[in-house]
């Protein structure tokens, strides 16, 4: 079984709809991240969480919100989706106990907003 | 903020050829990570470098962090079609709390 899972894997939604992307991990890591990837722009950090009560904005948090329901679960919400939020979204985890930022990524969610 | 520039942006090589991908940082690198991504899929961790002059190898892939700690190179020896994908470098930033990523280098290996 995959260590970091994301659901759904693909989603098409309409402008203005609220949508939630979910991430679960079985690695026992305390840190979790949400990124989006766009062609030519690389990976951009949306939000990150160092534990259940510690959530921080990344570079591009506008239009997004997150919830860390448990150490193993971190969900990303688009309150009112817009076409320029069409992208590939990745969840990642890391272990603060290692002293480095080696991150483990989920398979990604391809989101299309029409 | 730290910026990472990868070169080349894309690369097409014949199977069996060697190749090098570079990652240059605007600031001193304290932790440098290399990942591989198959098209449209998640990133797979390859290697981490932390010390200037450090060199690590995994199968036919070798990564180095230069002495001045502002550049890293990824070298693939005798490339194979299985090496095809996007290679991304990432660097510790924000006091080791976050990783900044380069845009990536797209590698195609022609049989």
PDB file of C-alpha atoms in Angstrom, chain B residues 11-17 19 21 35-42 44 46 61 74 76 78-88 105-111:
ATOM      1  CA  UNK B  11      17.293  17.244 -22.644  1.00  0.00           C
ATOM      2  CA  UNK B  12      17.034  14.512 -25.254  1.00  0.00           C
ATOM      3  CA  UNK B  13      19.770  11.894 -25.254  1.00  0.00           C
ATOM      4  CA  UNK B  14      20.455   8.632 -27.002  1.00  0.00           C
ATOM      5  CA  UNK B  15      20.305   5.544 -24.815  1.00  0.00           C
ATOM      6  CA  UNK B  16      23.728   4.761 -23.415  1.00  0.00           C
ATOM      7  CA  UNK B  17      24.925   8.361 -23.335  1.00  0.00           C
ATOM      8  CA  UNK B  19      24.315  13.449 -19.148  1.00  0.00           C
ATOM      9  CA  UNK B  21      21.782  18.348 -14.983  1.00  0.00           C
ATOM     10  CA  UNK B  35      13.715  14.148  -6.960  1.00  0.00           C
ATOM     11  CA  UNK B  36      12.513  12.357 -10.065  1.00  0.00           C
ATOM     12  CA  UNK B  37       8.979  12.710 -11.382  1.00  0.00           C
ATOM     13  CA  UNK B  38       7.407  10.583 -14.052  1.00  0.00           C
ATOM     14  CA  UNK B  39       5.067  12.638 -16.203  1.00  0.00           C
ATOM     15  CA  UNK B  40       1.897  13.504 -14.271  1.00  0.00           C
ATOM     16  CA  UNK B  41       2.889  11.439 -11.251  1.00  0.00           C
ATOM     17  CA  UNK B  42       4.308  12.056  -7.801  1.00  0.00           C
ATOM     18  CA  UNK B  44      10.291  10.150  -5.919  1.00  0.00           C
ATOM     19  CA  UNK B  46      16.579  10.299  -5.078  1.00  0.00           C
ATOM     20  CA  UNK B  61      22.958   8.391 -10.821  1.00  0.00           C
ATOM     21  CA  UNK B  74      23.186  15.302 -11.165  1.00  0.00           C
ATOM     22  CA  UNK B  76      23.543   9.907 -15.163  1.00  0.00           C
ATOM     23  CA  UNK B  78      24.881   5.174 -19.556  1.00  0.00           C
ATOM     24  CA  UNK B  79      21.331   6.481 -19.690  1.00  0.00           C
ATOM     25  CA  UNK B  80      18.394   4.111 -20.148  1.00  0.00           C
ATOM     26  CA  UNK B  81      14.762   4.706 -21.136  1.00  0.00           C
ATOM     27  CA  UNK B  82      13.845   4.126 -17.474  1.00  0.00           C
ATOM     28  CA  UNK B  83      15.732   7.326 -16.601  1.00  0.00           C
ATOM     29  CA  UNK B  84      13.253   9.423 -18.559  1.00  0.00           C
ATOM     30  CA  UNK B  85      11.191  11.891 -16.550  1.00  0.00           C
ATOM     31  CA  UNK B  86      11.474  15.253 -14.868  1.00  0.00           C
ATOM     32  CA  UNK B  87      14.309  15.830 -12.412  1.00  0.00           C
ATOM     33  CA  UNK B  88      13.747  18.470  -9.756  1.00  0.00           C
ATOM     34  CA  UNK B 105      14.618  19.355 -16.167  1.00  0.00           C
ATOM     35  CA  UNK B 106      12.685  17.172 -18.572  1.00  0.00           C
ATOM     36  CA  UNK B 107      14.761  14.217 -19.750  1.00  0.00           C
ATOM     37  CA  UNK B 108      13.928  12.016 -22.718  1.00  0.00           C
ATOM     38  CA  UNK B 109      16.032   8.961 -23.517  1.00  0.00           C
ATOM     39  CA  UNK B 110      15.710   7.656 -27.048  1.00  0.00           C
ATOM     40  CA  UNK B 111      16.238   3.906 -27.485  1.00  0.00           C
TER      41      UNK B 111
END
